[in-house]
Coordinates of C-alpha atoms and ligand atoms in Angstrom, one line a residue:
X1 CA 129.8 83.3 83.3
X2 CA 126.6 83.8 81.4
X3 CA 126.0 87.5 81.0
X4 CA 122.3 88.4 81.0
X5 CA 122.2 92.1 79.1
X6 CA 121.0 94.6 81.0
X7 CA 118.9 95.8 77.6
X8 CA 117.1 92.3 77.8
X9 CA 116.1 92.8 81.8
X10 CA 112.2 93.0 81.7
X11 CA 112.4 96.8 82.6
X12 CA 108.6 96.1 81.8
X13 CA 107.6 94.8 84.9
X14 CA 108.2 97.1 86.9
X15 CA 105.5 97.5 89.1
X16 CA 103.5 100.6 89.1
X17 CA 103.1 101.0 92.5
X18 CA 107.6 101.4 92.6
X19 CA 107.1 103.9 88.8
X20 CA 104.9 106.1 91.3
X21 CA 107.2 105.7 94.1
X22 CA 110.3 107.1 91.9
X23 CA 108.1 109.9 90.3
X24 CA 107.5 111.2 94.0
X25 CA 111.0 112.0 93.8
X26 CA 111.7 110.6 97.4
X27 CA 112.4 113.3 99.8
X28 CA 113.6 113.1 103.9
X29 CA 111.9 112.4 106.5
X30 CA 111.9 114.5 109.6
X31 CA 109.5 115.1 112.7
X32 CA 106.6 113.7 110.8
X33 CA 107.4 115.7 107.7
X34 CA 108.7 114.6 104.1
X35 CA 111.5 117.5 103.7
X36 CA 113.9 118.8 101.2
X37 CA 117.4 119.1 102.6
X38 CA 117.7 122.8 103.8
X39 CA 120.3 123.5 101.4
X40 CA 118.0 122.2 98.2
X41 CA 121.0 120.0 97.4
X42 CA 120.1 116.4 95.8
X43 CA 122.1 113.3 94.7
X44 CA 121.5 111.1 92.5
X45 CA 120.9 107.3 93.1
X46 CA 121.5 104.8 90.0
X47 CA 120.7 101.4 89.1
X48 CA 124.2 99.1 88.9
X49 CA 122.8 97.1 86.2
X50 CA 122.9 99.9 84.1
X51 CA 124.6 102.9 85.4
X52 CA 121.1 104.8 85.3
X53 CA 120.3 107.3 87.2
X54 CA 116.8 106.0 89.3
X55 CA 115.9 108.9 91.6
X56 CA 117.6 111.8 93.2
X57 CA 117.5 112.3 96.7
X58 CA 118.3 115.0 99.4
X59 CA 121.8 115.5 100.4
X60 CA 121.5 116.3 104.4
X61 CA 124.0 118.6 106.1
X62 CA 124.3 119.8 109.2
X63 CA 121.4 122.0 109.5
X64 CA 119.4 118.8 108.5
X65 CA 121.5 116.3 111.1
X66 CA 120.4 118.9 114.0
X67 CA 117.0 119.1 112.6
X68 CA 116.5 115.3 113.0
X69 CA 118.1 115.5 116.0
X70 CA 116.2 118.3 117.8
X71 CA 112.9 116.2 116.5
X72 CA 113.9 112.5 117.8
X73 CA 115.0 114.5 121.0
X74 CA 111.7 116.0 121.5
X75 CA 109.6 112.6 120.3
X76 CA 112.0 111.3 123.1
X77 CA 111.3 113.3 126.0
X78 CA 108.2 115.3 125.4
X79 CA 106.0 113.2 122.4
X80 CA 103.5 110.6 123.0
X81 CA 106.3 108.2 122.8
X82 CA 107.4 109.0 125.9
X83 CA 103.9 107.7 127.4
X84 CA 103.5 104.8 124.8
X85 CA 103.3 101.2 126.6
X86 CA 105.6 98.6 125.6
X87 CA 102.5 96.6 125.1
X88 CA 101.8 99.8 122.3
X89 CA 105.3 99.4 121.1
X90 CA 105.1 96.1 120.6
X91 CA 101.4 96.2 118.8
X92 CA 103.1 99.3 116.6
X93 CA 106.5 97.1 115.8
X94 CA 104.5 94.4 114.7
X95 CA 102.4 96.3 112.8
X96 CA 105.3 97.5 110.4
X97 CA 106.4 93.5 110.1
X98 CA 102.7 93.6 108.6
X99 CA 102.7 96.7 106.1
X100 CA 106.5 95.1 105.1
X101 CA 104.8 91.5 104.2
X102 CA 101.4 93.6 102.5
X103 CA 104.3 95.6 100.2
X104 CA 106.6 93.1 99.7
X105 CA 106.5 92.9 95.8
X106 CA 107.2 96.8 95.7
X107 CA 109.7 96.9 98.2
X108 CA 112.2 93.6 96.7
X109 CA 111.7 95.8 93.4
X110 CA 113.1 98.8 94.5
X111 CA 115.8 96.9 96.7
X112 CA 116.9 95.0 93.5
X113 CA 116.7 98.4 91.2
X114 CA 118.6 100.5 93.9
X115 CA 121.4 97.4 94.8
X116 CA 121.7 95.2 92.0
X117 CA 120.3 92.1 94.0
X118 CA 118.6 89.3 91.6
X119 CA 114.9 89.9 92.6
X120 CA 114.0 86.2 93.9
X121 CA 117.0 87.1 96.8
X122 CA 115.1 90.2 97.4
X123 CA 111.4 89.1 97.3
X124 CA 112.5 85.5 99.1
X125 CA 115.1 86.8 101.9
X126 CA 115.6 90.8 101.9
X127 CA 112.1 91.4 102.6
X128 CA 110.9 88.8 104.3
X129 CA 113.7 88.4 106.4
X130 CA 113.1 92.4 107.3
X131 CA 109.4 91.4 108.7
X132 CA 110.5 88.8 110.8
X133 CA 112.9 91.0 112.5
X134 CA 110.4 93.5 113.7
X135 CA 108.0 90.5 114.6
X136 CA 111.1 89.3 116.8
X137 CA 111.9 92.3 118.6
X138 CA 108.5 93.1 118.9
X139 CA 108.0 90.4 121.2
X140 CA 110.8 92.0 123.4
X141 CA 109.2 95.4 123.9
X142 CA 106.8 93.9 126.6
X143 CA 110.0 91.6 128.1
X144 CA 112.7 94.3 129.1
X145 CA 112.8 93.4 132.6
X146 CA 114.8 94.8 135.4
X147 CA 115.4 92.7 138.7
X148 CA 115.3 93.0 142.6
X149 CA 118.8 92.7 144.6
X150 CA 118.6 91.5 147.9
X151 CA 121.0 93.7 150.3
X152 CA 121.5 94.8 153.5
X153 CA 119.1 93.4 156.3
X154 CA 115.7 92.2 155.0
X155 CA 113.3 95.0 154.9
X156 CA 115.7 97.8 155.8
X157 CA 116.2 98.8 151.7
X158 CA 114.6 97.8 148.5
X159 CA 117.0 97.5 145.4
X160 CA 115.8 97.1 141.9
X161 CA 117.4 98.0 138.2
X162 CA 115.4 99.2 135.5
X163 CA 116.5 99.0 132.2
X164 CA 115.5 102.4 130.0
X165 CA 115.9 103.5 126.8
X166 CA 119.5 104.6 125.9
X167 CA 117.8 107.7 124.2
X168 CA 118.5 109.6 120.7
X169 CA 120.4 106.9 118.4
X170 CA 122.5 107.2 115.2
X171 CA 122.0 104.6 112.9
X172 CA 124.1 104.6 109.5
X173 CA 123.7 101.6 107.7
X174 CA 125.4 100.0 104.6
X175 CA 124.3 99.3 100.2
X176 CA 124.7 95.4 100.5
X177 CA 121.2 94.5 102.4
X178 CA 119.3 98.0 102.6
X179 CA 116.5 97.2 103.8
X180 CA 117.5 94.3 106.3
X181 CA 120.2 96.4 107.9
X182 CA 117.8 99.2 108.6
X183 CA 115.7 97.0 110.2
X184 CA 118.2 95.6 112.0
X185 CA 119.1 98.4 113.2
X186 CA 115.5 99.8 114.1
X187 CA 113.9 96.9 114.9
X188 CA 115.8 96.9 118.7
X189 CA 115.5 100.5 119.2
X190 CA 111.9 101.4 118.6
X191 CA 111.1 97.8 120.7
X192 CA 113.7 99.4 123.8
X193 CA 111.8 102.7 123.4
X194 CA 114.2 104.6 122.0
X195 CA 114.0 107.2 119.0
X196 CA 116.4 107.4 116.1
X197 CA 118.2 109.3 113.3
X198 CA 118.6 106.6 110.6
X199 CA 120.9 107.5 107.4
X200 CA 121.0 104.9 104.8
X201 CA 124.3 104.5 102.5
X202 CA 124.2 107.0 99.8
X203 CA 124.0 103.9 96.9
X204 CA 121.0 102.8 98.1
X205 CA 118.3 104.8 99.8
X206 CA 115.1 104.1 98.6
X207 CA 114.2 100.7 100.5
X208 CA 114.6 103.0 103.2
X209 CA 112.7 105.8 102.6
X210 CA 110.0 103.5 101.4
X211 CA 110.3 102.1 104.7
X212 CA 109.6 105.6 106.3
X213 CA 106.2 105.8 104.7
X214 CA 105.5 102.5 105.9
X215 CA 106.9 103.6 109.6
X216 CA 104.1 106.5 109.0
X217 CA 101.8 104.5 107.9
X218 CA 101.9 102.1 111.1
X219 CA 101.7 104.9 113.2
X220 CA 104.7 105.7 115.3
X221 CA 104.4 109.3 116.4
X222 CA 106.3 111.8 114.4
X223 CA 110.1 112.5 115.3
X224 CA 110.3 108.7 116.4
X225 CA 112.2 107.3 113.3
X226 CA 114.0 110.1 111.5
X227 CA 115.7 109.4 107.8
X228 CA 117.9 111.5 106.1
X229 CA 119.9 110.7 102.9
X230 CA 123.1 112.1 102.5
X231 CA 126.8 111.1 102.6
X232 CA 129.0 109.6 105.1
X233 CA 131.6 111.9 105.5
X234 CA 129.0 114.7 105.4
X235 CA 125.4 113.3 107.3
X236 CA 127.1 110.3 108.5
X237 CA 129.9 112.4 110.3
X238 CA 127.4 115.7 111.7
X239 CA 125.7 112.4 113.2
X240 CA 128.9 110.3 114.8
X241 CA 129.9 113.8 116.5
X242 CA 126.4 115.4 117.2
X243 CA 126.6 115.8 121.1
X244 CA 122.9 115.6 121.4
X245 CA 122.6 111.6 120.7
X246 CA 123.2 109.3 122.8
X247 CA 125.0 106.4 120.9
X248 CA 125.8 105.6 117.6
X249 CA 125.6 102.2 115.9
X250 CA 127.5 101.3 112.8
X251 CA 127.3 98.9 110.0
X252 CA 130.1 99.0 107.4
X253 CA 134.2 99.4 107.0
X254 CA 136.1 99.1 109.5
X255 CA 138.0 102.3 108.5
X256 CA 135.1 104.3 109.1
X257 CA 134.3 102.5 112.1
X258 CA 137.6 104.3 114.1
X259 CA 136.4 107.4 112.4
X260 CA 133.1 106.9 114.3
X261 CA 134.7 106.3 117.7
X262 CA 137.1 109.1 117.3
X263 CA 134.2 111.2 116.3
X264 CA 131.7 109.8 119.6
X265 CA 134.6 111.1 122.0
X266 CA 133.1 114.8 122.3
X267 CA 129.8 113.9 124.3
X268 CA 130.9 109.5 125.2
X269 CA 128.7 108.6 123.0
X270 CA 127.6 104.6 123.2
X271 CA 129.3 103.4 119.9
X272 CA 128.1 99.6 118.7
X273 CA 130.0 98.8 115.4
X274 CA 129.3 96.0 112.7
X275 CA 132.4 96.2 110.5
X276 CA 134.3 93.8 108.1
X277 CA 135.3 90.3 108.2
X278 CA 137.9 88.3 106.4
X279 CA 135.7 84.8 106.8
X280 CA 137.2 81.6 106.7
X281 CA 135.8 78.2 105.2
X282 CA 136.9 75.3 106.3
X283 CA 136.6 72.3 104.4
X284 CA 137.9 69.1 106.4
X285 CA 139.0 65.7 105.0
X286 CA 135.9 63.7 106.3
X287 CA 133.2 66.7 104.9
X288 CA 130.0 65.4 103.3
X289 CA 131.4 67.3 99.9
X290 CA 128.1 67.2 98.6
X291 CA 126.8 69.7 101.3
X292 CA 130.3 71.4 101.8
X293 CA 130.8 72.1 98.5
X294 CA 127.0 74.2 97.7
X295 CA 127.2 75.5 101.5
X296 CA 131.1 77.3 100.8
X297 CA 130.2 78.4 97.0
X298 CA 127.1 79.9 98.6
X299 CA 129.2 81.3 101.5
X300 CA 131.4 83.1 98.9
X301 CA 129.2 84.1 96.2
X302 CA 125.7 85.3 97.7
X303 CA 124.8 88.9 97.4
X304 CA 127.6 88.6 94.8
X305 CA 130.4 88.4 97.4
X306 CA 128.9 91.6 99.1
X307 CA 128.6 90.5 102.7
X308 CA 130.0 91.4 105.9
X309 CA 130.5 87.6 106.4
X310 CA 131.5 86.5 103.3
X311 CA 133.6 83.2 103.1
X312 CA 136.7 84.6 100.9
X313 CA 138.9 82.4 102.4
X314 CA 138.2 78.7 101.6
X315 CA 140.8 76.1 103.4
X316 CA 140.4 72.6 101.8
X317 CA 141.9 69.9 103.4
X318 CA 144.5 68.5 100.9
X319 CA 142.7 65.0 100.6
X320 CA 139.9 67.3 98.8
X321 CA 141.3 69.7 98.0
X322 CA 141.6 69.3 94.2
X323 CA 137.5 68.2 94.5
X324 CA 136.8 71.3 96.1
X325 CA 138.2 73.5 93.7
X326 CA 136.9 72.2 91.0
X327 CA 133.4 72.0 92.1
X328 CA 134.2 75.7 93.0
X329 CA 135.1 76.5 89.6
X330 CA 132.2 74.8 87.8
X331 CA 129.8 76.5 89.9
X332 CA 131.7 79.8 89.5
X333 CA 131.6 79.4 85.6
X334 CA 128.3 77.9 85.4
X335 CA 126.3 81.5 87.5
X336 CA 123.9 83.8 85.0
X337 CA 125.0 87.2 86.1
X338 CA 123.2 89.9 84.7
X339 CA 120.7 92.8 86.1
X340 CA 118.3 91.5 89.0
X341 CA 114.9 92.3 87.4
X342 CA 115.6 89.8 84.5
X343 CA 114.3 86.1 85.1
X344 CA 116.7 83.7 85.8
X345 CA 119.4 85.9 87.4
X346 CA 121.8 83.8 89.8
X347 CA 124.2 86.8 90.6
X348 CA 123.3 91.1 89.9
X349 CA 126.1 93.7 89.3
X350 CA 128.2 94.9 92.5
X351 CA 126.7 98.3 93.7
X352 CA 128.7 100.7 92.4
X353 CA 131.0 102.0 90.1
X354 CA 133.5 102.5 93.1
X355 CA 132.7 98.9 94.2
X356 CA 133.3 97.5 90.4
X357 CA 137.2 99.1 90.9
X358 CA 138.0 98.1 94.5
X359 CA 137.2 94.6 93.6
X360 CA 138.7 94.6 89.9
X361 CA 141.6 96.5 91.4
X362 CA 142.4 93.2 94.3
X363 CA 141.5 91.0 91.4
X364 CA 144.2 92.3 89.7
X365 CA 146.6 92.4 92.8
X366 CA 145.5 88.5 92.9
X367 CA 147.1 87.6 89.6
X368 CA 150.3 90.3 90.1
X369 CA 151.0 88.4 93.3
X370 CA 151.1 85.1 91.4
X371 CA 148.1 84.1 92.2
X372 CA 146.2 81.2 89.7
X373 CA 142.8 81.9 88.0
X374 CA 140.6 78.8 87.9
X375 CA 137.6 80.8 86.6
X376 CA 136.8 84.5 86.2
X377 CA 139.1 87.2 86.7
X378 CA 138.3 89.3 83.4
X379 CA 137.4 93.0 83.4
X380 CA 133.4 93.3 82.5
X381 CA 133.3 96.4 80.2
X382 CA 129.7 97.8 80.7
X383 CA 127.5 98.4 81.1
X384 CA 126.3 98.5 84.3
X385 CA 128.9 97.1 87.4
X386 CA 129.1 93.3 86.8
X387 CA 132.3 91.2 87.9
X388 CA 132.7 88.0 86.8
X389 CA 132.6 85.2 89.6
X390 CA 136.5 84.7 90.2
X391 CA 138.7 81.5 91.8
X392 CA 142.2 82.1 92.6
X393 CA 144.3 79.4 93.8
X394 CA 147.8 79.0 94.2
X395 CA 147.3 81.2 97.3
X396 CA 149.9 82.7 99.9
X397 CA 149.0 84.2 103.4
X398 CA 150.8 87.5 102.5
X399 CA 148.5 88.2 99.4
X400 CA 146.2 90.9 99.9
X401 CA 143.3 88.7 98.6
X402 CA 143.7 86.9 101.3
X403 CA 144.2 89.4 104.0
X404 CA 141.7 92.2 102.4
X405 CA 137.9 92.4 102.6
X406 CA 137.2 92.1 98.6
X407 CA 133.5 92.7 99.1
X408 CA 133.0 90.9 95.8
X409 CA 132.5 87.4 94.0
X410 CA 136.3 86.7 94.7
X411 CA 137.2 83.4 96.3
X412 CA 140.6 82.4 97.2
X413 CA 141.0 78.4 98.2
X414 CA 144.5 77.5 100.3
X415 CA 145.2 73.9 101.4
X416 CA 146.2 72.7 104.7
X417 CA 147.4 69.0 106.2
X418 CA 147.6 70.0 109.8
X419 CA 144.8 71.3 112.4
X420 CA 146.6 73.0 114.3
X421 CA 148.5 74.7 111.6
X422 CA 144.9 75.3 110.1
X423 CA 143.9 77.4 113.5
X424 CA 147.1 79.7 113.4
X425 CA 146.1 80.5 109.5
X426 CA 143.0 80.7 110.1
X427 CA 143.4 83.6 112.9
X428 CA 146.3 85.2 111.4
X429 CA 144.0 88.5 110.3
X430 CA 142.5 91.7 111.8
X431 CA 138.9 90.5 112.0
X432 CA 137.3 87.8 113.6
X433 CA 133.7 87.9 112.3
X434 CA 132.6 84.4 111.4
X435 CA 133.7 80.8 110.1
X436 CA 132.1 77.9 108.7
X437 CA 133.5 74.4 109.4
X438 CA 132.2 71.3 107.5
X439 CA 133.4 68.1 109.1
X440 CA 132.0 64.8 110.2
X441 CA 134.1 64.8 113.9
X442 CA 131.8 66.0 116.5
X443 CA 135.6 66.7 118.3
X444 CA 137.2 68.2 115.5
X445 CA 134.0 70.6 115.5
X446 CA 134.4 71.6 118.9
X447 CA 137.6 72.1 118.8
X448 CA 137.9 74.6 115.8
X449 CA 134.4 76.4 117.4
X450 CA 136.6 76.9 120.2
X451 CA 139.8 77.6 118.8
X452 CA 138.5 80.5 115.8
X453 CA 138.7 84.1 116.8
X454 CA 134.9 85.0 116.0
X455 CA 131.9 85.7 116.6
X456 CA 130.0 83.5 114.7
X457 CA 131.3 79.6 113.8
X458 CA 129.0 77.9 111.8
X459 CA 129.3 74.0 112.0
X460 CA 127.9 72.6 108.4
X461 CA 126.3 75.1 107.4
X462 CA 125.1 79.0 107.5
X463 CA 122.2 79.8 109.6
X464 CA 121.5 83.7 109.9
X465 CA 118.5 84.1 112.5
X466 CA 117.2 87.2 113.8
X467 CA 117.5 85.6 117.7
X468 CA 120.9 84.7 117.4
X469 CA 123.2 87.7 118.8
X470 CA 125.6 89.0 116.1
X471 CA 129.2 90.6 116.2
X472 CA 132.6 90.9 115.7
X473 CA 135.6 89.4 117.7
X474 CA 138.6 91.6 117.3
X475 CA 139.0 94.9 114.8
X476 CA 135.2 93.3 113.3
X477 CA 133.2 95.4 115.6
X478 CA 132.0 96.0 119.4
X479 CA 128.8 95.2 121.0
X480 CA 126.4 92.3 119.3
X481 CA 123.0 92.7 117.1
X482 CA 119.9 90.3 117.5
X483 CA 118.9 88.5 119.5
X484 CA 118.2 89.2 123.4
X485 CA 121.9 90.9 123.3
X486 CA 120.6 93.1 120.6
X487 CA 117.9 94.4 122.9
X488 CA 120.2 95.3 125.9
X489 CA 122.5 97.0 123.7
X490 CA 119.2 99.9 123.5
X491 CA 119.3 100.2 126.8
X492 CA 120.8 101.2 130.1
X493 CA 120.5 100.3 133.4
X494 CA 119.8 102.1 136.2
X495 CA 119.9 101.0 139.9
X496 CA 117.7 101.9 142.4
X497 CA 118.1 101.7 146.2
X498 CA 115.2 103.0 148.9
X499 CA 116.0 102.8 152.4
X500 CA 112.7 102.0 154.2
Ligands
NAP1 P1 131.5 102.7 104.4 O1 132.1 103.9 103.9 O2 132.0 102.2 105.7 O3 129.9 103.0 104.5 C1 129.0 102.5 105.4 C2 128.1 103.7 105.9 O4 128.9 104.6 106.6 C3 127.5 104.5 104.8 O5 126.2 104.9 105.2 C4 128.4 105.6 104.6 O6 127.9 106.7 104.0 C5 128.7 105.9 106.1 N1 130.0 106.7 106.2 C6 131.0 106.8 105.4 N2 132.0 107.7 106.0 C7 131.5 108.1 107.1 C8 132.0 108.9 108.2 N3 133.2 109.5 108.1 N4 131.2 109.1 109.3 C9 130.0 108.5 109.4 N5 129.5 107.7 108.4 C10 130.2 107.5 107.3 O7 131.6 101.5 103.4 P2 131.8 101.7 101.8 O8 132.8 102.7 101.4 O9 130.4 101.8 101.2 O10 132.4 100.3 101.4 C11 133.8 100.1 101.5 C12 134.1 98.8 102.0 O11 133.6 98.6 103.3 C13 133.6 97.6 101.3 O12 134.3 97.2 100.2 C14 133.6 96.5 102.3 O13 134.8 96.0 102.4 C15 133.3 97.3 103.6 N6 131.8 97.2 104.0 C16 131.5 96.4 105.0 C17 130.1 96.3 105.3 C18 129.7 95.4 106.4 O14 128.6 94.9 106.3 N7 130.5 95.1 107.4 C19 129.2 97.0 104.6 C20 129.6 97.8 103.6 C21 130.9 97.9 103.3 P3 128.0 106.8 102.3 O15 127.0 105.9 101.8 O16 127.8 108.2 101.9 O17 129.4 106.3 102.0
MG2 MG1 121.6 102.9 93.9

């Protein structure tokens, strides 16, 4: 590993449009208004690649949760929202794609200052990638369609659905892709007609409340998209209980995820949840290497390992096996880590200081379980919350760094021989997000898509796009994101029956 020092990062250029940004010291937003929380209690948010402090933000309680509440309830049911067109919807989602694209230099800036991320990720897939997903759903606001049911003797009753907006919605949304989540997130409910409560993660709010000016700027009526800043078990929990919205939806650990449903029993909240994954990458026998080998590395080690789909398992066929490890390694060794700003960055810090021990800590379990060490694997001592890209081989089922989320540039490679043998490994865990399979055998490829307990099997290679639906098999979530799937999940349906 190459460590870029964080004193050499080209603090210099950041732009002055994202200096004035940080001296507004970034307050909430609520019904319109950019608000202190009602407490006057702040938090800081730092840079990783450094440990600095960036901006302080409001820390929302419960006063604040019921003020954005009361506000997205009244934009809801009372606002001009409630007389807005989809065709207006639409023209307004769009419009934010637009103000996204004309402040994309300022917005990858703060992503990579706030979450570490080299700034060619931000600027060429963050942002972007943001835009396009309120281009998509914007095309959906004007195509959410109910449909006529023929019953009874013809023209005796008229049935039809209609498919409305599921009302107030919690969002709380993860540090590794800020600004993307949030869209995600928003992107569906402002296209449904729906109004929102959004609370970004604590480590990395200021994509977001950028965002909210932006969300201003467009035009939405006030009390449509509320943000408050805060912390989980504070903001994030006042929301997951309030009985006044209408359903929740999740990004993040699966821990917190069961605190959330426990939490949406008081009023039945709708609860969607996007939670960890434990991703396999299978590497078979006949796999063009020369694609299979870049496509798993990039599985493992983008967004420095921080990713809810993350390929931490890698399983090699033993004919390559050797090959694929070593190609592993070399790449491992070979990534320039250092802060995101500075030129030439393949890999930033990890988010947090919290994040830097979690993943040192399974490291550590790694090796202590007997676990080998190909490349990596050494304690980074500051500053600023850089782990060094890590291969372990010499790999058992039981180990936790095969079992555990690491949420960090950790790979662990197994071997198989058999397929079938490969399928009961392969499911042997509590999630079931997503797989990758690189193979030449149109059967063998149906076959594992079939047999893998997830929702996403990617066949030679990783394509994320905003129309495909999204989700978890098993204890890695409910409900799916994107997509025409992502849509519904906004809404409800409701039937209607005359009798002429
Ligand atoms: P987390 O606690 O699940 O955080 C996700 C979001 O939930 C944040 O906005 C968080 O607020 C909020 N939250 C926390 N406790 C809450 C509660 N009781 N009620 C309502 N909301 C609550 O995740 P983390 O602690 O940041 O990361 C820990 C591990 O989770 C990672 O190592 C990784 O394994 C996994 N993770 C998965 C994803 C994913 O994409 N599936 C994303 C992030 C993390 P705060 O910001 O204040 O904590
Ligand atoms: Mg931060």
């Amino acid at each position: 590993m190459t460590i870029i020092s964080p004193e050499n990062a080209e603090k210099a250029a950041v732009l002055p449009a994202v200096r004035r940004f940080l001296d507004r010291t970034p307050s909430m937003l609520i019904d319109g208004s950019w608000v202190p929380a009602l407490s006057g209690e702040t938090f800081a948010t730092v840079d990783p690649a450094t440990g600095e402090e960036l901006a302080r933000v409001p820390a929302a309680g419960r006063a604040d949760v019921d003020r954005a509440v009361r506000a997205a309830r009244d934009a809801l049911e009372n606002g001009p929202w409630s007389r807005t067109t989809p065709a207006e919807r639409a023209r307004l989602v769009w419009r934010l794609a637009e103000l996204i694209d004309e402040n994309a230099d300022e917005l990858a800036q703060l992503e990579t200052l706030d979450q570490g991320k080299p700034l060619s990720v931000a600027r060429g897939a963050d942002v972007p990638g943001s835009a396009e997903t309120f281009r998509y759903m914007a095309g959906w606001a004007t195509k959410i369609e109910g449909s006529t049911i023929p019953i009874g003797v013809p023209d005796t009753l008229v049935a039809y659905t209609r498919r409305e907006p599921i009302g107030v919605v919690g969002q709380i949304v993860p540090w590794n892709f800020p600004l993307a989540m949030a869209a995600w997130k928003l992107a569906p409910a402002l296209a449904a007609g729906c109004t929102v409560v959004l609370k970004p993660a604590e480590e990395t709010p200021l994509s977001t409340l950028r965002l909210g000016e932006l969300i201003q700027q467009a035009g939405f009526p006030d009390g449509v998209v509320n943000i408050l800043t805060g912390f989980g078990e504070t903001a994030g929990a006042a929301l997951a209980e309030h009985p006044d919205i209408d359903k929740i939806a999740f990004t993040g650990s699966t821990e917190v995820g069961r605190s959330i449903i426990r939490a949406s029993a008081g009023n039945l909240k709708r609860v969607t949840l996007e939670l960890g994954g434990k991703n396999p990458s299978i590497v078979m026998g006949d796999a063009d290497l020369d694609r299979a080998i870049p496509g798993v590395f990039r599985g493992a080690f983008a967004n420095a390992g921080q990713v809810c789909t993350a390929g931490s398992r890698v399983y090699a066929h033993a004919s390559v096996y050797d090959k694929v490890v070593a190609e592993l390694t070399r790449r491992a060794s070979d990534m320039a880590v250092g802060p995101g700003l500075a030129p030439d960055v393949d890999m930033g810090p990890l988010v947090s200081s919290a994040q830097f021990t979690r993943v040192n800590g399974l490291v550590g379990e790694g090796v202590a379980a007997g676990a080998s060490v190909t490349t990596g694997g050494t304690r980074w001592e500051g500053p600023g919350y850089f782990v060094e890209p890590t291969v372990f081989t010499d790999v058992r089922p039981d180990m936790s760094i095969m079992r555990e989320e690491i949420f960090g540039p950790v790979v662990a490679v197994g071997r198989f021989d058999d397929l079938d043998d490969l399928v009961t490994q392969v499911n042997d865990t509590i999630y079931g997000l997503a797989a990758e399979v690189w193979t030449r055998d149109v059967s063998v490829a149906h076959h594992l898509a079939a047999k893998i307990k997830a929702g996403t099997v990617w066949i030679n290679g990783r394509s994320m796009d905003i129309a495909l639906p999204f989700g978890g098999f098993k204890q890695s979530g409910w409900g799916r994101e994107k997509g025409a799937e992502g849509i519904e999940a906004y809404t409800q349906t409701k039937t209607v029956v005359i009798t002429l």
